[in-house]
mmCIF file of N, CA and C in Angstrom:
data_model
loop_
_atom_site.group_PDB
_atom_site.id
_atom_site.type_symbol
_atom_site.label_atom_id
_atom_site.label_comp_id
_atom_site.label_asym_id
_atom_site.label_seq_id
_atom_site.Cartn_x
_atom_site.Cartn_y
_atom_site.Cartn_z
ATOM 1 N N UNK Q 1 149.232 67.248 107.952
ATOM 2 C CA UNK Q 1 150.201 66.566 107.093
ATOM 3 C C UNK Q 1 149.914 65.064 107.176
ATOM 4 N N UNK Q 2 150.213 64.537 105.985
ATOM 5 C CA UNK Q 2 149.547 63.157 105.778
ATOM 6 C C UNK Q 2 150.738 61.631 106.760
ATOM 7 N N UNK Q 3 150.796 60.870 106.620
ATOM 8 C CA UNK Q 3 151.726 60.091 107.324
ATOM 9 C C UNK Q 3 152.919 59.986 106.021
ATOM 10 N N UNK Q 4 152.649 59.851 104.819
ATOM 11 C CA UNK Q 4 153.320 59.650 103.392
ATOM 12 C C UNK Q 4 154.153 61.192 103.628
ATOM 13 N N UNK Q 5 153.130 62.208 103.489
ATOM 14 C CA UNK Q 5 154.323 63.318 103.694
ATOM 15 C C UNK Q 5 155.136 63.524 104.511
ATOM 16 N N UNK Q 6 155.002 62.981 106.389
ATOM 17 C CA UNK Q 6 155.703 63.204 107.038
ATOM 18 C C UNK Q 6 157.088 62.391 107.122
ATOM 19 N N UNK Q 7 156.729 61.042 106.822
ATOM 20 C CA UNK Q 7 157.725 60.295 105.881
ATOM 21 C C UNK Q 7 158.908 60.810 104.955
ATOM 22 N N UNK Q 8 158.076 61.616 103.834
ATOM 23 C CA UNK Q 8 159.070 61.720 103.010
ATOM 24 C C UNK Q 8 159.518 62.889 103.556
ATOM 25 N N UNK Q 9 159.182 63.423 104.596
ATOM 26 C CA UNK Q 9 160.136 64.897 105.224
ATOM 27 C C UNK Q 9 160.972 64.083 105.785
ATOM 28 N N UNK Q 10 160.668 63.537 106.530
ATOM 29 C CA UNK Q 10 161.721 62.148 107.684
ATOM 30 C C UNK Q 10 163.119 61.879 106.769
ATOM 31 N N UNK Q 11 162.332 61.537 105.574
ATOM 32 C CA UNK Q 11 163.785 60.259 104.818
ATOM 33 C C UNK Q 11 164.633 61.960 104.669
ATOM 34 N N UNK Q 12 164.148 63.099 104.043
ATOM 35 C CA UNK Q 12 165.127 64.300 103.472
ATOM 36 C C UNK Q 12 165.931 64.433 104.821
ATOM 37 N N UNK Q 13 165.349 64.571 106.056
ATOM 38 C CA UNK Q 13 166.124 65.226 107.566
ATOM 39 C C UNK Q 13 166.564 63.923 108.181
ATOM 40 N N UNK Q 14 167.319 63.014 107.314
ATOM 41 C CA UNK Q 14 167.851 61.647 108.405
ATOM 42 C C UNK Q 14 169.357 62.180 108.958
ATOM 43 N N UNK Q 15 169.800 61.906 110.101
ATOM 44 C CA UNK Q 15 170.462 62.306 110.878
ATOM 45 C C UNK Q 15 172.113 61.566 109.623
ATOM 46 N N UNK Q 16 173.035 62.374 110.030
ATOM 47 C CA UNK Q 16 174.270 61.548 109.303
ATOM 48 C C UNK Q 16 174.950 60.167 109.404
ATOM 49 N N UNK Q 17 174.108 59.596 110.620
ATOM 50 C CA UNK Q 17 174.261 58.073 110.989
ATOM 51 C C UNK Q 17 173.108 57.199 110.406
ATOM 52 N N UNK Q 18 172.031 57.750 109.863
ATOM 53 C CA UNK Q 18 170.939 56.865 109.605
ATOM 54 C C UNK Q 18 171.116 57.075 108.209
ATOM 55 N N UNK Q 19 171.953 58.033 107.643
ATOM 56 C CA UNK Q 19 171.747 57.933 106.007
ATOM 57 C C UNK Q 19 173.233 57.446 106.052
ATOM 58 N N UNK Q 20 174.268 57.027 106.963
ATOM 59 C CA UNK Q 20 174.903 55.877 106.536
ATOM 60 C C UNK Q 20 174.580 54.921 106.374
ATOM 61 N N UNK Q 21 173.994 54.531 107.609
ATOM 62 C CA UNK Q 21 173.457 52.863 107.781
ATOM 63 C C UNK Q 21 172.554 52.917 106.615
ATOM 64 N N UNK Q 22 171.784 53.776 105.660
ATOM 65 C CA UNK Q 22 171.090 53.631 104.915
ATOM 66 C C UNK Q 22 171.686 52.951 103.596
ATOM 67 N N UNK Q 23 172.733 53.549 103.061
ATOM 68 C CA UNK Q 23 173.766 53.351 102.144
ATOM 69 C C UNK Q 23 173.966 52.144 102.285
ATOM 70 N N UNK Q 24 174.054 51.626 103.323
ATOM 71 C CA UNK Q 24 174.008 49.911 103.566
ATOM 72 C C UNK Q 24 173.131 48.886 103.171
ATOM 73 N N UNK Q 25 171.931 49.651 103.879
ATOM 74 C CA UNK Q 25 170.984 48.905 103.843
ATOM 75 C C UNK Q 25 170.103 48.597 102.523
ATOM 76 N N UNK Q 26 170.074 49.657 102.199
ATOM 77 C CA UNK Q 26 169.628 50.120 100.517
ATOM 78 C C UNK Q 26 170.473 49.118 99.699
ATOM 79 N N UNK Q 27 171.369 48.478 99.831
ATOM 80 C CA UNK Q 27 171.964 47.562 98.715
ATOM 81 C C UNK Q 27 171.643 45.978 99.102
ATOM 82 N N UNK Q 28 170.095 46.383 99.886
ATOM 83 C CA UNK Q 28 169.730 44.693 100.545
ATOM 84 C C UNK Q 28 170.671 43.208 101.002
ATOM 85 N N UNK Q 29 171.754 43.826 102.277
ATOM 86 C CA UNK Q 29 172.046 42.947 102.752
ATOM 87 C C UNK Q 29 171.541 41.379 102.750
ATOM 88 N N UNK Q 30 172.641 41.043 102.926
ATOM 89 C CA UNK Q 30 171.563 39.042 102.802
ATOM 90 C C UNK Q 30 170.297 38.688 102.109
ATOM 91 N N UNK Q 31 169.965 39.668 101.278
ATOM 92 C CA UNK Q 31 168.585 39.262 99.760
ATOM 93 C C UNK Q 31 167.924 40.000 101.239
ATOM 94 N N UNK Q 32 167.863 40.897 101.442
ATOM 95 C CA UNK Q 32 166.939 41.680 102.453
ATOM 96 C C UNK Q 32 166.458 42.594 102.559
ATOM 97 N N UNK Q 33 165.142 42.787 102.596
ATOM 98 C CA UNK Q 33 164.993 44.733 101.739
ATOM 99 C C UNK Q 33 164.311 45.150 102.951
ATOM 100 N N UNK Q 34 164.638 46.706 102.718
ATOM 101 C CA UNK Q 34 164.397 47.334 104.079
ATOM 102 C C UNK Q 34 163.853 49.107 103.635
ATOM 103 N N UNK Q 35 163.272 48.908 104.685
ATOM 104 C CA UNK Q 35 162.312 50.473 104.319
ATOM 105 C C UNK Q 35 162.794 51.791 105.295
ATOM 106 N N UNK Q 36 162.795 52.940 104.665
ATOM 107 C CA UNK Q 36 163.024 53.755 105.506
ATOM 108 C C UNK Q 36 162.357 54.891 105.869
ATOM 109 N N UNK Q 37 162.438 54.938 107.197
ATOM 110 C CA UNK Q 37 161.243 55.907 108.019
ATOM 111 C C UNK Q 37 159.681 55.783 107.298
ATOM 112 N N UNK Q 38 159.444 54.268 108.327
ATOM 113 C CA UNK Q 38 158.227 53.700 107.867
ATOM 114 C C UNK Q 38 157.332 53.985 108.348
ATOM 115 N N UNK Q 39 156.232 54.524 108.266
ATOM 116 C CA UNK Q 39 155.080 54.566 108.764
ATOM 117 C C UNK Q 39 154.430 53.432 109.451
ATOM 118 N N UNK Q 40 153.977 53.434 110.877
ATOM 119 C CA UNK Q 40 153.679 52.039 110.977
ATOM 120 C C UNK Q 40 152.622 52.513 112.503
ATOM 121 N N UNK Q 41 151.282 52.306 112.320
ATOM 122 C CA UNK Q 41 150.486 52.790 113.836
ATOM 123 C C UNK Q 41 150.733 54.812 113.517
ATOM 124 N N UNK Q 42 151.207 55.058 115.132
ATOM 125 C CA UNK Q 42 151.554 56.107 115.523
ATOM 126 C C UNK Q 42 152.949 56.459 114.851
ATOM 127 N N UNK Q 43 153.570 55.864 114.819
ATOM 128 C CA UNK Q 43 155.348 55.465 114.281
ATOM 129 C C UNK Q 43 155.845 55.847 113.651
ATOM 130 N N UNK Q 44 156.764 56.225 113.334
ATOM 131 C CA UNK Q 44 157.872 56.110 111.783
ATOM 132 C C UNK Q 44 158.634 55.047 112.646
ATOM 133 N N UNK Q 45 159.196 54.009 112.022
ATOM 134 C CA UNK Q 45 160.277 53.337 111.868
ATOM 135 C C UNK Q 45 161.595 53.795 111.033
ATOM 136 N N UNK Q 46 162.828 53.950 111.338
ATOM 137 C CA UNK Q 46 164.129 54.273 111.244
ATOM 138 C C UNK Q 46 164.374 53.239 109.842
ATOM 139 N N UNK Q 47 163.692 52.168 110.649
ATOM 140 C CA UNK Q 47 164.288 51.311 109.255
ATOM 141 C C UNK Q 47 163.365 50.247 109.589
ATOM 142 N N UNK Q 48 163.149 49.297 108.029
ATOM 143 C CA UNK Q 48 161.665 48.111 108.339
ATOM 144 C C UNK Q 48 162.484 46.882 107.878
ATOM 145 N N UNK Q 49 162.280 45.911 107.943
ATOM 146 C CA UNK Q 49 162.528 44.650 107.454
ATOM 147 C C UNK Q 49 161.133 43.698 107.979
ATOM 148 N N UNK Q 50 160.285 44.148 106.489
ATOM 149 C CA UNK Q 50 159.353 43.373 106.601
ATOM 150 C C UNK Q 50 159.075 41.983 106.482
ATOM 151 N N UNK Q 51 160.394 41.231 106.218
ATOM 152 C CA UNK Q 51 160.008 39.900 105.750
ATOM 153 C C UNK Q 51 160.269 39.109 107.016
ATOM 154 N N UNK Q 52 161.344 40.033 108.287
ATOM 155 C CA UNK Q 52 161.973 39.466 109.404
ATOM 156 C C UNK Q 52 161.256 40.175 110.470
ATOM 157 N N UNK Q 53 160.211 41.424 110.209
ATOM 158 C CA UNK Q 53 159.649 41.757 111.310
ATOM 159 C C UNK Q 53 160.624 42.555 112.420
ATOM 160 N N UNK Q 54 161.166 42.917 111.171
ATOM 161 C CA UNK Q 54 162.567 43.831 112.469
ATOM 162 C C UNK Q 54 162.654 45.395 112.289
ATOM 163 N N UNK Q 55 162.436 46.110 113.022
ATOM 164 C CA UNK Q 55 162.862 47.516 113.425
ATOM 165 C C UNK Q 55 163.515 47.492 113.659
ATOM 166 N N UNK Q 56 164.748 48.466 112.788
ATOM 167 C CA UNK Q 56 165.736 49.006 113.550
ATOM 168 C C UNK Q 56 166.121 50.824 113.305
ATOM 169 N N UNK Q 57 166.281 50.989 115.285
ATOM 170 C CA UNK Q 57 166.288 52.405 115.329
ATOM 171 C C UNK Q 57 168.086 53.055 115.840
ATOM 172 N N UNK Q 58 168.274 54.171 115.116
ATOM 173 C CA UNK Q 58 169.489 54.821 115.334
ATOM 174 C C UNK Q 58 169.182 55.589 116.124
ATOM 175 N N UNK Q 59 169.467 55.916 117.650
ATOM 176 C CA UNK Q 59 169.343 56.502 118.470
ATOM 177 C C UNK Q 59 170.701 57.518 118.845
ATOM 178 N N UNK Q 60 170.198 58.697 119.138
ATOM 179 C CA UNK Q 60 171.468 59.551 119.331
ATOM 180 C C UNK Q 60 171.154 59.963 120.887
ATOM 181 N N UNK Q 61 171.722 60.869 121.401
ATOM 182 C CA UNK Q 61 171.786 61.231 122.755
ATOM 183 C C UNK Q 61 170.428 62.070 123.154
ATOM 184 N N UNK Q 62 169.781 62.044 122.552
ATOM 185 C CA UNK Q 62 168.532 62.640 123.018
ATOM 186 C C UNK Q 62 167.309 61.557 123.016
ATOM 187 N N UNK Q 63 167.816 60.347 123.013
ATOM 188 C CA UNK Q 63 166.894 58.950 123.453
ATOM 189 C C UNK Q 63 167.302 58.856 125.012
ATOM 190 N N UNK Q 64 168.384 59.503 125.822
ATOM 191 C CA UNK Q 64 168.714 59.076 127.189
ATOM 192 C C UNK Q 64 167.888 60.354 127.587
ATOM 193 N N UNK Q 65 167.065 61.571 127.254
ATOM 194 C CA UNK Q 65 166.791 62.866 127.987
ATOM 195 C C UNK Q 65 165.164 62.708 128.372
ATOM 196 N N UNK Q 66 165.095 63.251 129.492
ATOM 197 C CA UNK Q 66 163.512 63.368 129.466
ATOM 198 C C UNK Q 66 162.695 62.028 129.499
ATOM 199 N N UNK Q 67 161.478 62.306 128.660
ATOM 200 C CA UNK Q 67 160.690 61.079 128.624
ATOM 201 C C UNK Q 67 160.990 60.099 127.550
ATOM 202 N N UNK Q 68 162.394 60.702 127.186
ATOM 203 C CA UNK Q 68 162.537 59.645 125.346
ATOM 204 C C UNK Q 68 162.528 58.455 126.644
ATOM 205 N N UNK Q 69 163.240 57.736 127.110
ATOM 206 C CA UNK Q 69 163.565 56.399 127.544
ATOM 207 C C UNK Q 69 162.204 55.149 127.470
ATOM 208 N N UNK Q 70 160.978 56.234 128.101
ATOM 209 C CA UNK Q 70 160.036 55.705 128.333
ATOM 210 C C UNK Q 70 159.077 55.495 127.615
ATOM 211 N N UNK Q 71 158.964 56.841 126.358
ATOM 212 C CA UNK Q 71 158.515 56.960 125.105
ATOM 213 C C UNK Q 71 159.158 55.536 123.876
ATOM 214 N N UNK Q 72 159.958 55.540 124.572
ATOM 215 C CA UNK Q 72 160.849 54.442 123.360
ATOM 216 C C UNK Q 72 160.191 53.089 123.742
ATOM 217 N N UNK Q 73 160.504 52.678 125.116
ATOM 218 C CA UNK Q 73 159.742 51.331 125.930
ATOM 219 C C UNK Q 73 158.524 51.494 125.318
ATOM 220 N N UNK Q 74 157.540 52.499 125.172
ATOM 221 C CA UNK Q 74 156.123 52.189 125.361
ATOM 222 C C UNK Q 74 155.818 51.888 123.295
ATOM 223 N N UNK Q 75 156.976 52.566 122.649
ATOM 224 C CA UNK Q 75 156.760 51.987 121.825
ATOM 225 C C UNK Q 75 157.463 50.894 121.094
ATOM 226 N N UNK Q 76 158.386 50.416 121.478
ATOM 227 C CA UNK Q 76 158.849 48.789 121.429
ATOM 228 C C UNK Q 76 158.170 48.002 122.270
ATOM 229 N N UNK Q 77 157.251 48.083 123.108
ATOM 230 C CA UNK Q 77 155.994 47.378 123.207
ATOM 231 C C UNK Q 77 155.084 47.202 122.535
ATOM 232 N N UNK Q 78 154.384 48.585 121.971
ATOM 233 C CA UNK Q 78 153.318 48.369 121.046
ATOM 234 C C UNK Q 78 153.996 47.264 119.361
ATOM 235 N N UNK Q 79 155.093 47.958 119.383
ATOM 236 C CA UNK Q 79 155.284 47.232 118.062
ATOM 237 C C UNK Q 79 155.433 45.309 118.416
ATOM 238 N N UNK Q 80 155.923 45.256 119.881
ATOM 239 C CA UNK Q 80 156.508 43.761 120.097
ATOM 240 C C UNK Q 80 154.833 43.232 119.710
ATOM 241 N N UNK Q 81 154.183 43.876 120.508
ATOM 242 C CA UNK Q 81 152.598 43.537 120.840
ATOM 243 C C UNK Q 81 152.454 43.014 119.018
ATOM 244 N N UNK Q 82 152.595 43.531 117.996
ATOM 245 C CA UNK Q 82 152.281 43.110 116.671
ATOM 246 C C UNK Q 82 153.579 42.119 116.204
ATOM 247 N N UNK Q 83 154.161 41.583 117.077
ATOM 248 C CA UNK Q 83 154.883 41.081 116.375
ATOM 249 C C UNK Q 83 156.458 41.169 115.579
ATOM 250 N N UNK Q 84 156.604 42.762 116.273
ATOM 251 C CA UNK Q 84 158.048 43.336 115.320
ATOM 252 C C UNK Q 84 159.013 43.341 116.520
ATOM 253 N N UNK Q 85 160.314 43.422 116.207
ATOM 254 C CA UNK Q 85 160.955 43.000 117.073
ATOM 255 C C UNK Q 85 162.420 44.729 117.061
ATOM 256 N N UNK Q 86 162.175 44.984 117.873
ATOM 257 C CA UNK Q 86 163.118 46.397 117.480
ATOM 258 C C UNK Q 86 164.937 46.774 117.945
ATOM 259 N N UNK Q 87 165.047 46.737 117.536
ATOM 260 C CA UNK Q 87 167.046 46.651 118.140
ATOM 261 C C UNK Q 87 167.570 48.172 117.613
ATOM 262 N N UNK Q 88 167.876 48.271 118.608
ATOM 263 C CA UNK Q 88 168.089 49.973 118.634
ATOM 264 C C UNK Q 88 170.137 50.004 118.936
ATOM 265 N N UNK Q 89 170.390 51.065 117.864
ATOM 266 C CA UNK Q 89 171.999 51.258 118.313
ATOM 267 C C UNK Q 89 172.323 52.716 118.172
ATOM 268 N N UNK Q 90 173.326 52.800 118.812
ATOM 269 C CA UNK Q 90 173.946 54.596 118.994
ATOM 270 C C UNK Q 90 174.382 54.637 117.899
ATOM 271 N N UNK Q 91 174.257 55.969 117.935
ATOM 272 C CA UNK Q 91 174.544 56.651 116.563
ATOM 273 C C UNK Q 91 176.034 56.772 116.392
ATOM 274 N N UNK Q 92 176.456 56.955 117.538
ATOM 275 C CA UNK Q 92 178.170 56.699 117.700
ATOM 276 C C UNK Q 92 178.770 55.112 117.248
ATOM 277 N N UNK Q 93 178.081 54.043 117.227
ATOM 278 C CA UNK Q 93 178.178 52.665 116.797
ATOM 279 C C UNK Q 93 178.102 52.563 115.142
ATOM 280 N N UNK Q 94 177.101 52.853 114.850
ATOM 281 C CA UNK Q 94 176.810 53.162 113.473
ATOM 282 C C UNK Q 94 177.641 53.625 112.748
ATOM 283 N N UNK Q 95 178.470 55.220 112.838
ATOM 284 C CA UNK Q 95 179.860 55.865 112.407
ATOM 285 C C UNK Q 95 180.875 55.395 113.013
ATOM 286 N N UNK Q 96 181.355 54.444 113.705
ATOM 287 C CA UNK Q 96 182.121 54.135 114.323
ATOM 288 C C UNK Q 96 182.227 52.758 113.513
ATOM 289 N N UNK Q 97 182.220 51.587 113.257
ATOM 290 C CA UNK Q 97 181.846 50.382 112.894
ATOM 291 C C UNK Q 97 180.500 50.129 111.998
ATOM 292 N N UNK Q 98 180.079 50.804 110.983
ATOM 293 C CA UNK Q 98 179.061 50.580 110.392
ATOM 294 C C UNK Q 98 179.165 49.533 110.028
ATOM 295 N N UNK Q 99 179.972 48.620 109.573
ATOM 296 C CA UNK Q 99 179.773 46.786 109.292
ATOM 297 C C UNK Q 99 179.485 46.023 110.045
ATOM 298 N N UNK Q 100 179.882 46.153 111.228
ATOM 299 C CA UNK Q 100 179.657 45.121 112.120
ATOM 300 C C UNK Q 100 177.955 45.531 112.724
ATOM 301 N N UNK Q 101 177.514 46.599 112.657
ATOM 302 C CA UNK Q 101 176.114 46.989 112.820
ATOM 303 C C UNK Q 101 175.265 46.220 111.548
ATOM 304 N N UNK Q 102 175.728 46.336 110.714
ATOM 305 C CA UNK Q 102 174.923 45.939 109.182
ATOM 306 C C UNK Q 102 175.336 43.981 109.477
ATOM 307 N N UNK Q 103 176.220 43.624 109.774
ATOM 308 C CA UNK Q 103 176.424 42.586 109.655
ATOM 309 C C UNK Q 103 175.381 42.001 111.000
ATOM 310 N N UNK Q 104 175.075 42.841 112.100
ATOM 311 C CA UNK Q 104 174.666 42.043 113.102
ATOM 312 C C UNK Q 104 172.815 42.296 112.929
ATOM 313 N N UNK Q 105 172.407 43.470 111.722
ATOM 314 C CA UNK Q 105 171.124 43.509 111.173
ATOM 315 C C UNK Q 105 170.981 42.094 110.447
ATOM 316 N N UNK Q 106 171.772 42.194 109.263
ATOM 317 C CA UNK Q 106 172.011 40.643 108.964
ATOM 318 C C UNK Q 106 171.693 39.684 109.376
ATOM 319 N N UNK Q 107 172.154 39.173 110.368
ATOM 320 C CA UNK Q 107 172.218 38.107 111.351
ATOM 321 C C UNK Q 107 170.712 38.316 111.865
ATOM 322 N N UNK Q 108 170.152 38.933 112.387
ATOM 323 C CA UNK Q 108 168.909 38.944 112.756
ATOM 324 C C UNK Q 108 167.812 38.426 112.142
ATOM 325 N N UNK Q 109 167.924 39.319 110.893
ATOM 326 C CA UNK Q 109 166.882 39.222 109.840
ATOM 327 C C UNK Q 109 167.059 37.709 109.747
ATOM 328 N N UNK Q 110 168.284 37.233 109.348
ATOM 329 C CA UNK Q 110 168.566 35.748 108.800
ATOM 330 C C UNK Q 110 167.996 34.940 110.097
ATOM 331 N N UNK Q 111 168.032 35.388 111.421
ATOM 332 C CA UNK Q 111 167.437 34.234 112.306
ATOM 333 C C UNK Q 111 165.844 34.621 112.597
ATOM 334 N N UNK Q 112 165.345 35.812 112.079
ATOM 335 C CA UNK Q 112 163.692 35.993 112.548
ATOM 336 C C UNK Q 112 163.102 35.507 111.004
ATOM 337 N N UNK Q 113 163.772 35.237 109.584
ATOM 338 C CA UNK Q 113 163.050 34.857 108.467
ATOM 339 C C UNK Q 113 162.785 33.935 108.712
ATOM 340 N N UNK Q 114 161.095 33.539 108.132
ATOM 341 C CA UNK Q 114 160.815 32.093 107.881
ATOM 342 C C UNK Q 114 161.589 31.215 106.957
ATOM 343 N N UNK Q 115 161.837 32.179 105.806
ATOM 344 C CA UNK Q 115 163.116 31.254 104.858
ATOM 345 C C UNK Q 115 163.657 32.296 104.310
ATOM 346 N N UNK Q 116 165.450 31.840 104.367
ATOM 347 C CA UNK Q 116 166.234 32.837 104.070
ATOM 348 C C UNK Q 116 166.846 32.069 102.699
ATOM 349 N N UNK Q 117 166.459 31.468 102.246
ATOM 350 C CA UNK Q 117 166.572 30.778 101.009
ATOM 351 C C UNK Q 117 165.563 31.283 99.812
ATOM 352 N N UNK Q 118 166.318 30.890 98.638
ATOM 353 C CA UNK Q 118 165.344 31.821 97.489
ATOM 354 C C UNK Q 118 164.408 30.426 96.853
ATOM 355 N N UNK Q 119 164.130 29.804 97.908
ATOM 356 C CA UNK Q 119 163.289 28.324 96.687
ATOM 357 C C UNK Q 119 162.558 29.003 96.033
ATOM 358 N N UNK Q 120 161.186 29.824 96.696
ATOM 359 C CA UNK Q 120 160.269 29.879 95.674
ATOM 360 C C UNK Q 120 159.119 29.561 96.808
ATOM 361 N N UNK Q 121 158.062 29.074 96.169
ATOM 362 C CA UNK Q 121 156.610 28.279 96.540
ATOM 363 C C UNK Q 121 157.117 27.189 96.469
ATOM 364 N N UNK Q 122 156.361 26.029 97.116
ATOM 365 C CA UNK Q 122 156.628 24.467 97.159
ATOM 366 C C UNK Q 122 155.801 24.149 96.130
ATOM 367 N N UNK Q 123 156.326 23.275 95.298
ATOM 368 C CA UNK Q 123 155.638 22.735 94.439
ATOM 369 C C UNK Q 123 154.038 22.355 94.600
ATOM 370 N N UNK Q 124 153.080 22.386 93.459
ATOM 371 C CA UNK Q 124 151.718 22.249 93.662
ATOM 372 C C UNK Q 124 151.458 21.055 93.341
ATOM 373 N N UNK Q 125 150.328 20.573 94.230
ATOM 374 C CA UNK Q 125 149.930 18.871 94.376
ATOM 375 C C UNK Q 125 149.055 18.913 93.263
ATOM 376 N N UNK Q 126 148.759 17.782 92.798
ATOM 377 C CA UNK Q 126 148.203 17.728 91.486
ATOM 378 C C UNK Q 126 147.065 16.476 92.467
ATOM 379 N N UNK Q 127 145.462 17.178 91.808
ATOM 380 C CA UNK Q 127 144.455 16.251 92.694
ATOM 381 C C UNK Q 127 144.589 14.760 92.546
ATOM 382 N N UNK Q 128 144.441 14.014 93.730
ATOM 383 C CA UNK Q 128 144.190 12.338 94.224
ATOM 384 C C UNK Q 128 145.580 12.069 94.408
ATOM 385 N N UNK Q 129 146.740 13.007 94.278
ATOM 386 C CA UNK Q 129 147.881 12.342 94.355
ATOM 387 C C UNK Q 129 148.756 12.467 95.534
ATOM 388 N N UNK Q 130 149.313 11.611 95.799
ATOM 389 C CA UNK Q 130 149.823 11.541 97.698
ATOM 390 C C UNK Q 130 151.541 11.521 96.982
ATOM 391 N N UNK Q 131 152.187 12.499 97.795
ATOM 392 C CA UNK Q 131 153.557 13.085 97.812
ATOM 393 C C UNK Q 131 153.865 13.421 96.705
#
């Protein structure tokens, strides 16, 4: 199975806390677009925010069993290692307060963007000319 197909099996089987937070997210908080169950390396990502470099994963009670704990560390390393930054919340948080979860994705994205403003490109210099 391809990574695209396992994906789009992923997005059909999202747990009832990740296709809330989805409902959220899908209406691009703060001009913010976000991907779901992303392919990324070895990975799916829960959720992408490519412009802020942010993962975020909905974890339910079978992230505390076994080797999830360590499985999870070794891959919020690999991803830190590129640069992405991952914030993980219970799935009980999510149905419990889904705004204040979406509001504190928000907040993130808005402090890891290079610009959270819609300027545009900076204007283009026109040759021999200074400012």
């Amino acid at each position: 199975m391809s990574n695209i197909d396992r994906a789009r099996e992923l997005r059909r089987q999202m747990s009832p806390p990740e296709a809330l937070l989805w409902q959220h997210l899908r209406a691009r908080p703060g001009g913010f677009k976000f991907r779901r169950q992303r392919p990324l390396g070895p990975y799916f990502l829960d959720f992408y925010c490519r412009s802020a470099a942010l993962c975020i994963e909905v974890d339910g009670d079978a992230h505390d069993m076994g080797t999830a704990p360590e499985d999870d560390a070794r891959r919020d390393q690999w991803l830190a290692s590129r640069g992405i930054r991952t914030v993980r919340f219970l799935a009980a948080d999510v149905g419990n307060d889904t705004e204040a979860v979406v509001r504190h994705i928000e907040d993130l994205c808005a402090s890891r963007s290079p610009s959270t403003g819609d300027a545009g490109p900076p204007p283009r210099q026109r040759p021999g000319r200074i400012g």
